[in-house]
Structure formats: structure tokens, C-alpha cells
Amino acid sequence: ALISLDAALSVARTEATAMLEAEMAAAGAAEFEWSERWEARHAEVEGVDMFVEGTLTVTGTGRPALR
């Protein structure tokens, strides 16, 4: 079954932020800020713009709890 690019990106965002939350918690940063960057690569094939690949980068910054 085909999935739209928007739907695939939504799933990727959900998974990436869940992984980021787990990693930040493991590092001791219960509160953090995050940012994302999406880069899509396209190619023209027989006059039609085609999506080739995309990279989603999610970055978190936070301070670990001091004990």
C-alpha cells in the first residue's frame, strides 16, 4: 500500500521525538527544548518532479538534573 509523504513524515516525527524524549530522560534532562530539520531531495524524471529521499534531524537541548 502506498503512503503519502506527509503521512510518512508524520510517523517519522512521532518516532523521532519519542526516541529523543527517551534519550533525554536517560541523560537526566527531564525538561528540554527540541528542534527539527527536514531536508527533502527531489529529482526530475521524464519531466515529473519525484521525491527521492528525505532526512529528518531532531535535536534536543536540556540540562541534566543535578543531584
CSV table of C-alpha atoms in Angstrom, one decimal:
chain,number,residue,atom,x,y,z
A,1,ALA,CA,0.0,0.0,0.0
A,2,LEU,CA,1.2,3.5,-0.8
A,3,ILE,CA,1.6,6.1,1.9
A,4,SER,CA,1.7,9.8,1.3
A,5,LEU,CA,4.9,11.8,2.0
A,6,ASP,CA,3.0,13.8,4.6
A,7,ALA,CA,1.8,10.7,6.4
A,8,ALA,CA,5.3,9.2,6.3
A,9,LEU,CA,6.8,12.4,7.7
A,10,SER,CA,4.2,12.5,10.5
A,11,VAL,CA,5.1,8.9,11.5
A,12,ALA,CA,8.9,9.8,11.4
A,13,ARG,CA,8.4,12.9,13.5
A,14,THR,CA,6.4,10.9,16.1
A,15,GLU,CA,9.0,8.1,16.3
A,16,ALA,CA,12.0,10.6,16.3
A,17,THR,CA,10.5,12.7,19.1
A,18,ALA,CA,9.7,9.6,21.2
A,19,MET,CA,13.3,8.4,20.8
A,20,LEU,CA,14.6,11.8,21.7
A,21,GLU,CA,12.4,12.0,24.8
A,22,ALA,CA,13.7,8.6,26.0
A,23,GLU,CA,17.4,9.6,25.3
A,24,MET,CA,17.0,12.9,27.1
A,25,ALA,CA,15.3,11.2,30.1
A,26,ALA,CA,18.2,8.7,30.2
A,27,ALA,CA,20.6,11.6,30.2
A,28,GLY,CA,18.8,13.1,33.1
A,29,ALA,CA,17.2,16.0,31.3
A,30,ALA,CA,13.5,15.8,32.2
A,31,GLU,CA,12.9,19.2,30.6
A,32,PHE,CA,14.3,20.0,27.3
A,33,GLU,CA,13.8,22.0,24.1
A,34,TRP,CA,13.9,20.4,20.7
A,35,SER,CA,14.2,21.4,17.1
A,36,GLU,CA,13.8,19.6,13.8
A,37,ARG,CA,15.1,20.0,10.3
A,38,TRP,CA,13.6,18.3,7.3
A,39,GLU,CA,15.5,18.0,4.1
A,40,ALA,CA,13.8,16.5,1.0
A,41,ARG,CA,15.6,15.6,-2.2
A,42,HIS,CA,13.8,15.5,-5.4
A,43,ALA,CA,14.7,14.6,-9.0
A,44,GLU,CA,13.1,15.3,-12.3
A,45,VAL,CA,12.2,12.1,-14.1
A,46,GLU,CA,10.7,12.5,-17.6
A,47,GLY,CA,9.6,16.0,-16.7
A,48,VAL,CA,7.9,15.0,-13.4
A,49,ASP,CA,9.3,16.1,-10.0
A,50,MET,CA,9.8,12.9,-7.9
A,51,PHE,CA,10.6,12.6,-4.3
A,52,VAL,CA,13.9,10.6,-3.9
A,53,GLU,CA,14.7,10.7,-0.2
A,54,GLY,CA,14.4,12.8,2.9
A,55,THR,CA,16.4,13.3,6.1
A,56,LEU,CA,14.7,14.3,9.4
A,57,THR,CA,17.0,15.5,12.1
A,58,VAL,CA,15.6,16.0,15.6
A,59,THR,CA,17.9,17.7,18.2
A,60,GLY,CA,17.3,18.2,21.9
A,61,THR,CA,19.0,20.5,24.3
A,62,GLY,CA,18.5,20.3,28.0
A,63,ARG,CA,20.2,20.4,31.4
A,64,PRO,CA,20.5,17.2,33.4
A,65,ALA,CA,19.0,17.3,36.9
A,66,LEU,CA,21.8,17.9,39.5
A,67,ARG,CA,21.6,15.6,42.5
